[in-house]
Structures are given as structure tokens and as C-alpha cells.
Amino acid sequence: MATITLPEAEVKETKAPNKASATKYVYSFGGGKADGNGKMKDVLGGKGAGLAEMTNAGLPVPPGFTIQTEACREYMRTATTSKEVERQMDEALAKLEALQGQKLGTGENPLLVSVRSGAKFSMPGMMDTILNLGLNDKSVEALAKRSNNPRFAADSYRRLIQMFGNVVLDIEKAAFDEVFDAKKKQRKTKLDTDLTAKDLQEVIVEYKKVVKKHAKRDFPQDPREQLVLARDAVFRSWQNDRAKHYRRMNNIDDMLGTAVNVQAMVFGNLGDTSGSGVGFTRNPAIGTKEFYGEFLMNAQGEDVVSGVRTPVPILKLHEILPEAYNQLREITTRLEQHYKDVQDFEFTVQDGKLYMLQTRNGKRTGLAAVRIAIQMVDEGLITKEEAIFRVDPNQLYDFLVPRLDEKSTKVEVLATGLPASPGAAVGQIVFTADEAVRMAGHETEKKPVILVRAETTPEDIHGMEVAKGILTSRGGMTSHAAVVTRGMGKCCVAGAGDIDVNEKTREMKVKGQTFKEGDWISLDGTTGRVIKGKLNTLDPSPDDPELQKFMNWADPYRKMKVRANADIPRDAIQARTFGAEGIGLCRTEHMFFGEKKIGHMRAMILADNEKDRRAALKKLLPLQREDFAGVFKAMDGLPVTIRTLDPPLHEFLPRREELMVDIALLSSYSAKQKKELLAKYKDYSVKGAGDLKKALPTLLARVEQLHEFNPMLGHRGCRLGITYPEITEMQARAIFEAAVDCTKKGIKVLPEVMIPLVATVKEMANQGAIVRRVAEEVFKEKGMKVDYMVGTMIELPRAALVADEIAKEAEFFSFGTNDLTQTTFGFSRDDVNKVLPTYLAEGILKQDPFAALDQEGVGQLVKMATERGRKTRSNLKVGICGEHGGEPSSVEFCYRTGLNYVSCSPFRVLTARLAAAQAAATETLKVEGGRTK
Ligand code: PEP
Ligand code: MG
């Protein structure tokens, strides 16, 4: 085969002109020439741009035209397509017909086309496609004659009616499946391919009845009408629920719209020298350099990806059609060299001749992304700087996914499927996406579930999102389940053919055993094994040498530090192994829930005078000191930010209603019940069973006193330390005693004491004074000083507004963006899920503001407070410790705002490191990271 060179495409001027008549809506490609090129993804969508680029390079691409995204946006605005779009489409169709020497759906050799969506960012399977368009009662006869294959013609026509009926006329797939399954049953066969031309012709008659019954109209016989209706249906599919959901998950702008690609059909289902396939130039699951993919002989592309038949590994094509195989290898290798990235391609072989239908940069797991980036640098294909951007920071999580612990239990392998997406998942079986959401997605009932399906479809996306893992009995490595889970970094075993899944009876049968909803299974997505029962999982090791190598390229660009939020030494040690450069938030209230401490804590809260409170605090002091010493030791040499007590006190006390019931029933309780009650209340200063009668009402009175209508806005944060200064005193003493003790042992300690929920400078001054006084006392007593800082959290809008004042007293700021989001929006962070799903579905909010920082609103406060604070104190250290500190787009924002560090949960440290490195490298290298869509 001749060597193909892909020219470096030039960018065409694609600015939308003012006058609609001047807009170029339709771009033709074919005959070695395309109106557009590979860089026009905004206009042509990824697929259209790829088709143009391949055509320009002389690759075998069936000709066609792309209706650009602006037409879709107009359709969204006006619910109609303009005359100019119609005119340009007719012109492009005429050009295509001339090129092919055929007419759409007419004549002895009718032109048939596919109509496919294609947005700027690939959204696999989320929008709609129609194949074989142009077939009708007449052209099907012509096709039968021309191909000398009446069965193929009938099969193509019934597929069109089915797809058209479903996509354009909104008829449920099941209505067609029923007809088809009944025919197979009648013919006593399981395989579609066993049905004869006559059988399929009968199916067509029935399909037409289905259309008439459900859509109240006939299947359109006019090919142009088919085309217009199909085009508009593809535009509409941009707005379907699963596409919207996918865009939300992937942060893709709702306003982009999709292009529509109309392309001459080539047929993979013409017989034994035809077939369809999909593939990747490297392994997208584990990143090995191998030609990777699947195909099916005598099948259309949809059959390969839908999982209806289990496909064959692509290397086998070499044995069946060596010439087409060699050409495919040659072309895809060139495509990879040209795009300098892994290609995910689709092809069809029609009567031995190869056609390329699509190429795009392939989605891959985090593991594969890192490995492939390193390989490509080694091969000289990309630079180290480019490699940094080849991994989405969230994907690094893949290196941290668990593995199955196979030593702890006997392992019974039920079946082995394809290792579609690595990691391990253990959970209870569910058979529908809705059930998965019910069990795993609900606030109060968060159970780990494994979604088991014969095959998944894009309609299952909400269930897949909440499931721990996915198991399918059909489909290959490029099936919907495999592709989607890899993108999510979620464990998946696909195509486990020994498992018989019955979604109706909600059972799965394998090895003579029946499993029902709620039964436990374990999946190994790295080997493809399905294991009976509930195995334990092992923590992954983040010390993969390739990951280290990759991070060593990225990290030098990073200017912001990355710390972790950790409360106990174990988490601090874990965070350090992930590369944390300090603790940005140690929530001390979490330390009080320990078994040894909770009793003293409760006694402290129940005390109604300072003397009793101090007595309880005295007991807590050594325990707190021990906690702090442990964290200091774990973070030897690195800063540790310790926050003074924050939660509402009633969180440590029993529920008011429960207490009332116990008091009311106490007199009727048996001795045994009283004993149980005593055990329940033993930590609340109840001395014995005889004391219950007196102690419980006293306890209730205190609970009543502490009860708040709005605890999140109540007696918490610095307000606690101001009303009970002895609490802050005790905590400060524990911190500094531990700091001095550790220093004496040679540990380098850098404590930063942080005051929460500050709104006024006087609050800060009040608490700061206590901390500094106690520090001096301890240093004097111990004869040693330790460097330390006292700062504040900025988590209330007022604090952001008066940050210049607060900075007079605070040596550092740390944005508590959880509370700052709560108080800026006025959303309760614990109850927002009552409104959030509707807000997201309606597009009122684009993202959950508690997950990704609302840069427009809350972000302004962050920016303002940083600027105002630094006006007062130019060297003010500023960080963030809300959940947003580990979310890539928020990390990027923090970098742009000039923060010194971000702090996040230990498992997000790697993600934050890469996001911070990419943010800085984008600026230094003047490249577009391309991550924030
Ligand atoms: C915050 O509000 O962002 C914060 C880190 O504190 P917490 O989540 O403990 O309220
Ligand atoms: Mg907070």
C-alpha cells in the first residue's frame, strides 16, 4: 500500500458572520477533498473534523457532508431548521449523488446514507444514529437485485425502520424487539443470522404496523423526508436526558450543540468478505503498545459496540482478510503519528475493501494514560511537557483503586469475562439502573452494589454512576459498559458469557447456581474474574514506578503546595506517601469521638459551671496532647494546621426525642431494660440504675438548652471558644505541650493554629490572644520555644468582606469553601440534595457547587479576601481546605487567584498535585491544557 501522508491542516476562518445567509452550514467531504479540516472541531464536531482530515489525507473514507453545530444551536433556539440550512444540505446532497453516481433512495442503484451525531467532545453512545437511510419499499428491491442478496437488503431495511422508529418517532425499542423475538421463536432459532430473507420481509410488514400503531403515521417512503426527519432527531438528541447527564458529569457546555454527519453507507453485512470493527492503536485499559480491538464478520458497526454478538479480537482479521488487515494497520499507525495520540477508530470492510468511518483520540484509563504518555515521550512522538497534559488529574485515582484480598477467604470463581476496566468491586447484585440508584444512591441507604446486566445501554448511565462495579454477560472490550466504566475509573467485567442474566426475574444463573438481587459478589476488573461472595479489598500501592516518573515530570512546574486534610496519624502517613506537603486541616472534633475521649467530652458539655468544665477538660488534655504528638511525628518537618473545636455541641449528646421517650417509659421498664438504658447513658454522668430517674431529666434539660433550630449557623466554630474560653485554652495547651515534647525528641514541628467560623476581627483577636498566651505559658514552663502561627478560616461572606481587618490579627487564611459555599448560596450543605438534582436537570446550576467551586460567585469572595488580606499583610499565607481543594477546576482557580496551597483528602492529593502542575505549566508553557470544558 502506498504510504499516506497526512498534511498539517490549516485552520479555516470559521467565525460566524452576522448575516445568516453568509453562514456556511454544510461542509462536504469526498473524492480526496474536504471543505473542512481536522482542526475545526468547534464547527464540525470531533467526528466531522476527523472525517474531513482523513479525506484530505486520501484515506478511504465514504464521502458525505457535515451539517455544522451552528445549525443545531439554531434548532435549539427556534425548534426549526432555516431555509438556508435546507438549501445548503440539498446542494451537498446533490454533490454527493454526483460523486457517487447514485440518487438517494432512488433508481437501480440507490444511494443509502448514515446520519450520525458528532459533538466537539466525544460523548460515546449518548446521542443518536440512523443507518441505511434511503431505503423504502422500492429501493429495498433495487438493493436486493444489485447486491444479489435479498436477505441483506431486507435486513438493512428492517434495521432502518427499527432505528428510525425509535430515534425519530420515539417508539420504544421493546416494541420492535417483541416482533423480532417472536419471529426467532417461530423459526426456533436464537441467532439473527438464521432468519431468511422471507422471514425478514415478514418482520418488515410487522415493523410497519408497529410504526403505524405507535406513531400514528406510516413509515416515510420519501428519502428526503427521511433525511430531514433524521437530521432533526439527531439535533434533538443533544438534549436527551442521557446526553445532558453525560455533559454534567464531564463538564461539557450545554450550548455547544452537535453536528450531523451524513455519509454514504458502506456495508459490513454483505456476506463473508464483509465486516465491521472498532479498535485502538494501543491498549486503552492497561496502556500496552498493542493493536487492540474487535470486529464481527457480516455485521454492521452497531452490532460490534452494542454487545448483541460477542466480537472477535482484531488480530484474527489478519487470518480472514489479510489485505484489509494490513491496510488498516498501516492507516491507523499513520493516524496515530499524525494526531500524536492513541486513536480510537471504526472501520468497515465491504466485499474485501476497507473503509475508515471514524478516528478520534481514544479514551483510556488513568493507568493507560500515564503509561501511554511515557511511551510516547520515549518514542519521541511528544515532549515531556505535552505528556503532562495527557492525563486528567482525576484519572490518577486509578492508581489508588483497590485490589481483591484473596488470602482472607476461599475464592470461588463463577465466571471469567473480559477485564474491561481495572480495579476491584465488591457489592450486592442489582439488575436495573433504577434499583442501583435506590440502593446505592440514596442518602440514608448507601449500600455497595454491582450492576449486573446482559449488556448496558446509555440509558443505564445513572445506575452505572452509583454502582461500585459493572458486570455484563455480553459485549466486548469496546462495548458500552467497557467504554463508559473506563472513563469513570470504575471496575467492570464485560462479556462474561457463562452467566445467564434474566433481568425480568431478577436472577443470574451461573455454574448451576442462582443468584438473586441482594446477593454478594466480587469483581476483579483487572483479570475479568467474577467471584462468589464478599471478598475483602486491599489498599492499592501508589508507588508505581511509572506514576512516579510521570509525576516527576509534572511536579517541577507546580508552584502551589498540596497538603492533606487529616485528623489522625494513620491518615497523615497515608497522605505523605501520596506526596502531601503538610496538613492543611486537622479537624480536632473528630479526635473527641474516640472511645477513651467521648465520656470526658460529654462531661465537659454537660457541665453547667466553669469548674466542672475545667475538670473534664483536664482529663481530655493528655489525650489531645497524644493525638497532636502523633500527627506532628507523622508530618515531621512539614506544617500542620490544627483547627480549634468546631461542631455544634449537641452533636455529642443524645437525640432529644429519644431521651423524651426513655423518660416517659422509664417507670414501666423492667430491671433488664433499665440495665440496657444505663449502658446507653453511662457516658452522660449517670451513676447507676437508681440515678436514671433524676439524671435523665437533667440531661434532657441540658439537651434542650443546647438545642438549636439552625445548628450550622449556631453555637459552633470560634463562637464555642469565645463562650467557653477554657476549651481553646485546653486545646492550645495540648498543641504546644505536644510541640515542645516532639521538638525535644528531634522532630521538626511547624504548628499552625486555625480559628474557625470567624466573621469579625474581634473574634479573631479574642481567640488569637488565648492561643498566644497559652503558648507563652507552655514555653515558659517547658523552657523551650517553638515557632508557630495563628490564623483563621475564611468561611463566612463577612469574613471575606473584612479580610483586610482580619489579617491584622491572622497570620494566615484558609478558605473553608464548604461553609463559604453554604453561606454564600444559603444552601444547607447537608440538605442540598433535595433541590440539587432539579437544579442540575433544569440547568439552573451547571455543577454541584459543593463539589466544584462556584468561581463566578463564591470565587469572587475568595479572590477578594485574598487581595484584601494581602493588602494588610503582604506575606499572608493563603490556602484552601474545603472539599474543593482536591477538585481539578477549583485547584486551577486557586492557582490563578494566587493561593499558596490547596489541602484535600489524602486520596485526592495526587489529583491536586497534577491539577496544580498543569495549571502552572499552562501558564509557563503558554499551552492550552484543554481540561476545563
Ligand atoms: C469548610 O467549611 O470548608 C471546612 C473545611 O470546614 P468543615 O467542612 O469542617 O466545616
Ligand atoms: Mg467549615
PDB file of N, CA, C and O in Angstrom, residues 539-598:
ATOM      1  N   ASP A 539      -5.734  -2.239  49.958  1.00  0.00           N
ATOM      2  CA  ASP A 539      -5.398  -0.888  49.510  1.00  0.00           C
ATOM      3  C   ASP A 539      -4.381  -0.983  48.379  1.00  0.00           C
ATOM      4  O   ASP A 539      -3.462  -1.782  48.437  1.00  0.00           O
ATOM      5  N   PRO A 540      -4.524  -0.175  47.398  1.00  0.00           N
ATOM      6  CA  PRO A 540      -3.543  -0.187  46.308  1.00  0.00           C
ATOM      7  C   PRO A 540      -2.252   0.508  46.732  1.00  0.00           C
ATOM      8  O   PRO A 540      -2.241   1.237  47.717  1.00  0.00           O
ATOM      9  N   SER A 541      -1.191   0.267  46.013  1.00  0.00           N
ATOM     10  CA  SER A 541       0.054   0.973  46.352  1.00  0.00           C
ATOM     11  C   SER A 541       0.271   2.075  45.319  1.00  0.00           C
ATOM     12  O   SER A 541       0.277   1.824  44.119  1.00  0.00           O
ATOM     13  N   PRO A 542       0.473   3.268  45.785  1.00  0.00           N
ATOM     14  CA  PRO A 542       0.640   4.382  44.847  1.00  0.00           C
ATOM     15  C   PRO A 542       2.078   4.527  44.366  1.00  0.00           C
ATOM     16  O   PRO A 542       2.404   5.516  43.743  1.00  0.00           O
ATOM     17  N   ASP A 543       2.936   3.502  44.679  1.00  0.00           N
ATOM     18  CA  ASP A 543       4.351   3.679  44.333  1.00  0.00           C
ATOM     19  C   ASP A 543       4.715   3.071  42.980  1.00  0.00           C
ATOM     20  O   ASP A 543       5.845   2.655  42.756  1.00  0.00           O
ATOM     21  N   ASP A 544       3.762   3.004  42.088  1.00  0.00           N
ATOM     22  CA  ASP A 544       4.018   2.529  40.734  1.00  0.00           C
ATOM     23  C   ASP A 544       5.167   3.360  40.121  1.00  0.00           C
ATOM     24  O   ASP A 544       5.090   4.585  40.092  1.00  0.00           O
ATOM     25  N   PRO A 545       6.223   2.694  39.644  1.00  0.00           N
ATOM     26  CA  PRO A 545       7.375   3.477  39.154  1.00  0.00           C
ATOM     27  C   PRO A 545       7.025   4.396  37.989  1.00  0.00           C
ATOM     28  O   PRO A 545       7.571   5.489  37.873  1.00  0.00           O
ATOM     29  N   GLU A 546       6.082   3.972  37.136  1.00  0.00           N
ATOM     30  CA  GLU A 546       5.733   4.837  36.007  1.00  0.00           C
ATOM     31  C   GLU A 546       4.954   6.063  36.476  1.00  0.00           C
ATOM     32  O   GLU A 546       5.118   7.150  35.941  1.00  0.00           O
ATOM     33  N   LEU A 547       4.139   5.865  37.477  1.00  0.00           N
ATOM     34  CA  LEU A 547       3.423   7.003  38.039  1.00  0.00           C
ATOM     35  C   LEU A 547       4.433   7.998  38.629  1.00  0.00           C
ATOM     36  O   LEU A 547       4.326   9.209  38.426  1.00  0.00           O
ATOM     37  N   GLN A 548       5.416   7.442  39.346  1.00  0.00           N
ATOM     38  CA  GLN A 548       6.435   8.326  39.942  1.00  0.00           C
ATOM     39  C   GLN A 548       7.166   9.108  38.860  1.00  0.00           C
ATOM     40  O   GLN A 548       7.391  10.305  38.980  1.00  0.00           O
ATOM     41  N   LYS A 549       7.505   8.395  37.786  1.00  0.00           N
ATOM     42  CA  LYS A 549       8.237   9.031  36.688  1.00  0.00           C
ATOM     43  C   LYS A 549       7.398  10.178  36.101  1.00  0.00           C
ATOM     44  O   LYS A 549       7.881  11.288  35.890  1.00  0.00           O
ATOM     45  N   PHE A 550       6.138   9.879  35.883  1.00  0.00           N
ATOM     46  CA  PHE A 550       5.234  10.885  35.313  1.00  0.00           C
ATOM     47  C   PHE A 550       5.120  12.096  36.251  1.00  0.00           C
ATOM     48  O   PHE A 550       5.205  13.244  35.818  1.00  0.00           O
ATOM     49  N   MET A 551       4.922  11.816  37.536  1.00  0.00           N
ATOM     50  CA  MET A 551       4.771  12.918  38.494  1.00  0.00           C
ATOM     51  C   MET A 551       6.065  13.728  38.589  1.00  0.00           C
ATOM     52  O   MET A 551       6.034  14.931  38.822  1.00  0.00           O
ATOM     53  N   ASN A 552       7.197  13.043  38.391  1.00  0.00           N
ATOM     54  CA  ASN A 552       8.462  13.780  38.424  1.00  0.00           C
ATOM     55  C   ASN A 552       8.599  14.749  37.251  1.00  0.00           C
ATOM     56  O   ASN A 552       9.362  15.694  37.314  1.00  0.00           O
ATOM     57  N   TRP A 553       7.889  14.468  36.172  1.00  0.00           N
ATOM     58  CA  TRP A 553       7.882  15.431  35.060  1.00  0.00           C
ATOM     59  C   TRP A 553       6.955  16.602  35.371  1.00  0.00           C
ATOM     60  O   TRP A 553       7.245  17.747  35.060  1.00  0.00           O
ATOM     61  N   ALA A 554       5.821  16.276  35.984  1.00  0.00           N
ATOM     62  CA  ALA A 554       4.798  17.307  36.206  1.00  0.00           C
ATOM     63  C   ALA A 554       5.143  18.216  37.387  1.00  0.00           C
ATOM     64  O   ALA A 554       5.027  19.443  37.299  1.00  0.00           O
ATOM     65  N   ASP A 555       5.582  17.593  38.481  1.00  0.00           N
ATOM     66  CA  ASP A 555       5.741  18.326  39.742  1.00  0.00           C
ATOM     67  C   ASP A 555       6.620  19.584  39.663  1.00  0.00           C
ATOM     68  O   ASP A 555       6.288  20.586  40.282  1.00  0.00           O
ATOM     69  N   PRO A 556       7.730  19.551  38.913  1.00  0.00           N
ATOM     70  CA  PRO A 556       8.569  20.764  38.897  1.00  0.00           C
ATOM     71  C   PRO A 556       7.844  22.015  38.398  1.00  0.00           C
ATOM     72  O   PRO A 556       8.243  23.131  38.711  1.00  0.00           O
ATOM     73  N   TYR A 557       6.768  21.840  37.648  1.00  0.00           N
ATOM     74  CA  TYR A 557       6.020  23.016  37.176  1.00  0.00           C
ATOM     75  C   TYR A 557       5.153  23.617  38.268  1.00  0.00           C
ATOM     76  O   TYR A 557       4.741  24.754  38.210  1.00  0.00           O
ATOM     77  N   ARG A 558       4.864  22.811  39.250  1.00  0.00           N
ATOM     78  CA  ARG A 558       3.896  23.220  40.264  1.00  0.00           C
ATOM     79  C   ARG A 558       4.456  24.325  41.143  1.00  0.00           C
ATOM     80  O   ARG A 558       5.590  24.236  41.599  1.00  0.00           O
ATOM     81  N   LYS A 559       3.639  25.349  41.376  1.00  0.00           N
ATOM     82  CA  LYS A 559       4.085  26.427  42.258  1.00  0.00           C
ATOM     83  C   LYS A 559       3.293  26.419  43.565  1.00  0.00           C
ATOM     84  O   LYS A 559       3.704  26.991  44.550  1.00  0.00           O
ATOM     85  N   MET A 560       2.129  25.796  43.535  1.00  0.00           N
ATOM     86  CA  MET A 560       1.296  25.756  44.733  1.00  0.00           C
ATOM     87  C   MET A 560       1.618  24.475  45.507  1.00  0.00           C
ATOM     88  O   MET A 560       1.839  23.432  44.916  1.00  0.00           O
ATOM     89  N   LYS A 561       1.620  24.574  46.812  1.00  0.00           N
ATOM     90  CA  LYS A 561       1.832  23.376  47.628  1.00  0.00           C
ATOM     91  C   LYS A 561       0.534  22.578  47.705  1.00  0.00           C
ATOM     92  O   LYS A 561      -0.553  23.138  47.545  1.00  0.00           O
ATOM     93  N   VAL A 562       0.672  21.303  47.988  1.00  0.00           N
ATOM     94  CA  VAL A 562      -0.521  20.473  48.187  1.00  0.00           C
ATOM     95  C   VAL A 562      -0.430  19.813  49.565  1.00  0.00           C
ATOM     96  O   VAL A 562       0.540  19.145  49.882  1.00  0.00           O
ATOM     97  N   ARG A 563      -1.422  20.093  50.364  1.00  0.00           N
ATOM     98  CA  ARG A 563      -1.471  19.497  51.700  1.00  0.00           C
ATOM     99  C   ARG A 563      -2.672  18.565  51.785  1.00  0.00           C
ATOM    100  O   ARG A 563      -3.475  18.502  50.857  1.00  0.00           O
ATOM    101  N   ALA A 564      -2.785  17.882  52.928  1.00  0.00           N
ATOM    102  CA  ALA A 564      -3.926  16.971  53.090  1.00  0.00           C
ATOM    103  C   ALA A 564      -4.748  17.360  54.298  1.00  0.00           C
ATOM    104  O   ALA A 564      -4.235  17.950  55.248  1.00  0.00           O
ATOM    105  N   ASN A 565      -6.020  17.022  54.246  1.00  0.00           N
ATOM    106  CA  ASN A 565      -6.879  17.141  55.418  1.00  0.00           C
ATOM    107  C   ASN A 565      -6.811  15.795  56.139  1.00  0.00           C
ATOM    108  O   ASN A 565      -7.221  14.781  55.576  1.00  0.00           O
ATOM    109  N   ALA A 566      -6.243  15.779  57.322  1.00  0.00           N
ATOM    110  CA  ALA A 566      -6.117  14.503  58.047  1.00  0.00           C
ATOM    111  C   ALA A 566      -6.191  14.773  59.537  1.00  0.00           C
ATOM    112  O   ALA A 566      -5.646  15.779  60.012  1.00  0.00           O
ATOM    113  N   ASP A 567      -6.874  13.889  60.233  1.00  0.00           N
ATOM    114  CA  ASP A 567      -7.090  14.104  61.663  1.00  0.00           C
ATOM    115  C   ASP A 567      -6.317  13.129  62.528  1.00  0.00           C
ATOM    116  O   ASP A 567      -6.167  13.345  63.722  1.00  0.00           O
ATOM    117  N   ILE A 568      -5.905  12.029  61.956  1.00  0.00           N
ATOM    118  CA  ILE A 568      -5.229  11.005  62.758  1.00  0.00           C
ATOM    119  C   ILE A 568      -3.911  10.620  62.081  1.00  0.00           C
ATOM    120  O   ILE A 568      -3.774  10.753  60.860  1.00  0.00           O
ATOM    121  N   PRO A 569      -2.960  10.128  62.875  1.00  0.00           N
ATOM    122  CA  PRO A 569      -1.638   9.809  62.304  1.00  0.00           C
ATOM    123  C   PRO A 569      -1.718   8.863  61.107  1.00  0.00           C
ATOM    124  O   PRO A 569      -1.009   9.063  60.127  1.00  0.00           O
ATOM    125  N   ARG A 570      -2.616   7.890  61.145  1.00  0.00           N
ATOM    126  CA  ARG A 570      -2.689   6.933  60.030  1.00  0.00           C
ATOM    127  C   ARG A 570      -2.989   7.651  58.704  1.00  0.00           C
ATOM    128  O   ARG A 570      -2.330   7.414  57.694  1.00  0.00           O
ATOM    129  N   ASP A 571      -3.947   8.560  58.726  1.00  0.00           N
ATOM    130  CA  ASP A 571      -4.293   9.295  57.506  1.00  0.00           C
ATOM    131  C   ASP A 571      -3.168  10.240  57.085  1.00  0.00           C
ATOM    132  O   ASP A 571      -2.919  10.451  55.902  1.00  0.00           O
ATOM    133  N   ALA A 572      -2.503  10.810  58.102  1.00  0.00           N
ATOM    134  CA  ALA A 572      -1.400  11.725  57.800  1.00  0.00           C
ATOM    135  C   ALA A 572      -0.274  10.956  57.097  1.00  0.00           C
ATOM    136  O   ALA A 572       0.294  11.427  56.104  1.00  0.00           O
ATOM    137  N   ILE A 573       0.026   9.753  57.598  1.00  0.00           N
ATOM    138  CA  ILE A 573       1.094   8.936  56.989  1.00  0.00           C
ATOM    139  C   ILE A 573       0.705   8.568  55.560  1.00  0.00           C
ATOM    140  O   ILE A 573       1.506   8.676  54.629  1.00  0.00           O
ATOM    141  N   GLN A 574      -0.533   8.153  55.400  1.00  0.00           N
ATOM    142  CA  GLN A 574      -1.057   7.812  54.069  1.00  0.00           C
ATOM    143  C   GLN A 574      -0.888   9.002  53.113  1.00  0.00           C
ATOM    144  O   GLN A 574      -0.391   8.873  51.990  1.00  0.00           O
ATOM    145  N   ALA A 575      -1.311  10.183  53.583  1.00  0.00           N
ATOM    146  CA  ALA A 575      -1.242  11.381  52.747  1.00  0.00           C
ATOM    147  C   ALA A 575       0.194  11.680  52.352  1.00  0.00           C
ATOM    148  O   ALA A 575       0.482  12.087  51.236  1.00  0.00           O
ATOM    149  N   ARG A 576       1.098  11.444  53.266  1.00  0.00           N
ATOM    150  CA  ARG A 576       2.515  11.714  52.984  1.00  0.00           C
ATOM    151  C   ARG A 576       3.032  10.814  51.872  1.00  0.00           C
ATOM    152  O   ARG A 576       3.807  11.237  51.021  1.00  0.00           O
ATOM    153  N   THR A 577       2.583   9.562  51.872  1.00  0.00           N
ATOM    154  CA  THR A 577       3.031   8.656  50.800  1.00  0.00           C
ATOM    155  C   THR A 577       2.489   9.127  49.445  1.00  0.00           C
ATOM    156  O   THR A 577       3.073   8.836  48.420  1.00  0.00           O
ATOM    157  N   PHE A 578       1.385   9.832  49.447  1.00  0.00           N
ATOM    158  CA  PHE A 578       0.840  10.352  48.189  1.00  0.00           C
ATOM    159  C   PHE A 578       1.484  11.692  47.808  1.00  0.00           C
ATOM    160  O   PHE A 578       1.135  12.286  46.802  1.00  0.00           O
ATOM    161  N   GLY A 579       2.366  12.177  48.689  1.00  0.00           N
ATOM    162  CA  GLY A 579       3.088  13.405  48.353  1.00  0.00           C
ATOM    163  C   GLY A 579       2.563  14.654  49.035  1.00  0.00           C
ATOM    164  O   GLY A 579       2.886  15.773  48.610  1.00  0.00           O
ATOM    165  N   ALA A 580       1.766  14.507  50.089  1.00  0.00           N
ATOM    166  CA  ALA A 580       1.256  15.697  50.786  1.00  0.00           C
ATOM    167  C   ALA A 580       2.426  16.454  51.420  1.00  0.00           C
ATOM    168  O   ALA A 580       3.359  15.849  51.938  1.00  0.00           O
ATOM    169  N   GLU A 581       2.343  17.772  51.368  1.00  0.00           N
ATOM    170  CA  GLU A 581       3.437  18.600  51.877  1.00  0.00           C
ATOM    171  C   GLU A 581       3.051  19.297  53.172  1.00  0.00           C
ATOM    172  O   GLU A 581       3.534  20.389  53.467  1.00  0.00           O
ATOM    173  N   GLY A 582       2.178  18.674  53.915  1.00  0.00           N
ATOM    174  CA  GLY A 582       1.734  19.224  55.184  1.00  0.00           C
ATOM    175  C   GLY A 582       0.279  18.858  55.407  1.00  0.00           C
ATOM    176  O   GLY A 582      -0.361  18.253  54.547  1.00  0.00           O
ATOM    177  N   ILE A 583      -0.202  19.216  56.613  1.00  0.00           N
ATOM    178  CA  ILE A 583      -1.627  19.043  56.893  1.00  0.00           C
ATOM    179  C   ILE A 583      -2.256  20.434  56.785  1.00  0.00           C
ATOM    180  O   ILE A 583      -1.789  21.377  57.418  1.00  0.00           O
ATOM    181  N   GLY A 584      -3.301  20.539  55.979  1.00  0.00           N
ATOM    182  CA  GLY A 584      -3.959  21.832  55.823  1.00  0.00           C
ATOM    183  C   GLY A 584      -5.154  21.971  56.727  1.00  0.00           C
ATOM    184  O   GLY A 584      -5.676  23.063  56.937  1.00  0.00           O
ATOM    185  N   LEU A 585      -5.621  20.843  57.243  1.00  0.00           N
ATOM    186  CA  LEU A 585      -6.761  20.886  58.158  1.00  0.00           C
ATOM    187  C   LEU A 585      -6.788  19.622  59.004  1.00  0.00           C
ATOM    188  O   LEU A 585      -6.921  18.516  58.486  1.00  0.00           O
ATOM    189  N   CYS A 586      -6.628  19.831  60.307  1.00  0.00           N
ATOM    190  CA  CYS A 586      -6.822  18.726  61.248  1.00  0.00           C
ATOM    191  C   CYS A 586      -8.070  19.106  62.039  1.00  0.00           C
ATOM    192  O   CYS A 586      -8.074  20.083  62.785  1.00  0.00           O
ATOM    193  N   ARG A 587      -9.153  18.371  61.812  1.00  0.00           N
ATOM    194  CA  ARG A 587     -10.427  18.707  62.472  1.00  0.00           C
ATOM    195  C   ARG A 587     -10.411  18.081  63.850  1.00  0.00           C
ATOM    196  O   ARG A 587     -10.647  16.883  63.991  1.00  0.00           O
ATOM    197  N   THR A 588     -10.178  18.894  64.874  1.00  0.00           N
ATOM    198  CA  THR A 588      -9.971  18.303  66.198  1.00  0.00           C
ATOM    199  C   THR A 588     -11.215  17.636  66.765  1.00  0.00           C
ATOM    200  O   THR A 588     -11.115  16.730  67.578  1.00  0.00           O
ATOM    201  N   GLU A 589     -12.396  18.062  66.316  1.00  0.00           N
ATOM    202  CA  GLU A 589     -13.608  17.417  66.870  1.00  0.00           C
ATOM    203  C   GLU A 589     -13.640  15.925  66.550  1.00  0.00           C
ATOM    204  O   GLU A 589     -14.182  15.126  67.299  1.00  0.00           O
ATOM    205  N   HIS A 590     -13.020  15.535  65.445  1.00  0.00           N
ATOM    206  CA  HIS A 590     -13.000  14.115  65.100  1.00  0.00           C
ATOM    207  C   HIS A 590     -12.199  13.316  66.115  1.00  0.00           C
ATOM    208  O   HIS A 590     -12.389  12.119  66.268  1.00  0.00           O
ATOM    209  N   MET A 591     -11.290  14.000  66.795  1.00  0.00           N
ATOM    210  CA  MET A 591     -10.473  13.307  67.792  1.00  0.00           C
ATOM    211  C   MET A 591     -11.286  12.968  69.046  1.00  0.00           C
ATOM    212  O   MET A 591     -10.940  12.081  69.787  1.00  0.00           O
ATOM    213  N   PHE A 592     -12.352  13.701  69.284  1.00  0.00           N
ATOM    214  CA  PHE A 592     -13.103  13.507  70.527  1.00  0.00           C
ATOM    215  C   PHE A 592     -14.083  12.345  70.475  1.00  0.00           C
ATOM    216  O   PHE A 592     -14.669  11.979  71.474  1.00  0.00           O
ATOM    217  N   PHE A 593     -14.273  11.817  69.296  1.00  0.00           N
ATOM    218  CA  PHE A 593     -15.241  10.719  69.193  1.00  0.00           C
ATOM    219  C   PHE A 593     -14.622   9.372  69.587  1.00  0.00           C
ATOM    220  O   PHE A 593     -15.301   8.383  69.665  1.00  0.00           O
ATOM    221  N   GLY A 594     -13.319   9.366  69.822  1.00  0.00           N
ATOM    222  CA  GLY A 594     -12.654   8.121  70.210  1.00  0.00           C
ATOM    223  C   GLY A 594     -13.224   7.595  71.522  1.00  0.00           C
ATOM    224  O   GLY A 594     -13.709   8.368  72.355  1.00  0.00           O
ATOM    225  N   GLU A 595     -13.132   6.282  71.688  1.00  0.00           N
ATOM    226  CA  GLU A 595     -13.764   5.642  72.852  1.00  0.00           C
ATOM    227  C   GLU A 595     -13.299   6.224  74.189  1.00  0.00           C
ATOM    228  O   GLU A 595     -14.082   6.477  75.091  1.00  0.00           O
ATOM    229  N   LYS A 596     -11.969   6.503  74.270  1.00  0.00           N
ATOM    230  CA  LYS A 596     -11.423   6.979  75.536  1.00  0.00           C
ATOM    231  C   LYS A 596     -11.882   8.403  75.856  1.00  0.00           C
ATOM    232  O   LYS A 596     -11.910   8.815  76.990  1.00  0.00           O
ATOM    233  N   LYS A 597     -12.212   9.146  74.788  1.00  0.00           N
ATOM    234  CA  LYS A 597     -12.431  10.578  74.986  1.00  0.00           C
ATOM    235  C   LYS A 597     -13.888  11.001  75.100  1.00  0.00           C
ATOM    236  O   LYS A 597     -14.204  11.991  75.733  1.00  0.00           O
ATOM    237  N   ILE A 598     -14.758  10.229  74.484  1.00  0.00           N
ATOM    238  CA  ILE A 598     -16.133  10.705  74.335  1.00  0.00           C
ATOM    239  C   ILE A 598     -16.801  10.995  75.690  1.00  0.00           C
ATOM    240  O   ILE A 598     -17.517  11.976  75.840  1.00  0.00           O
TER     241      ILE A 598
END
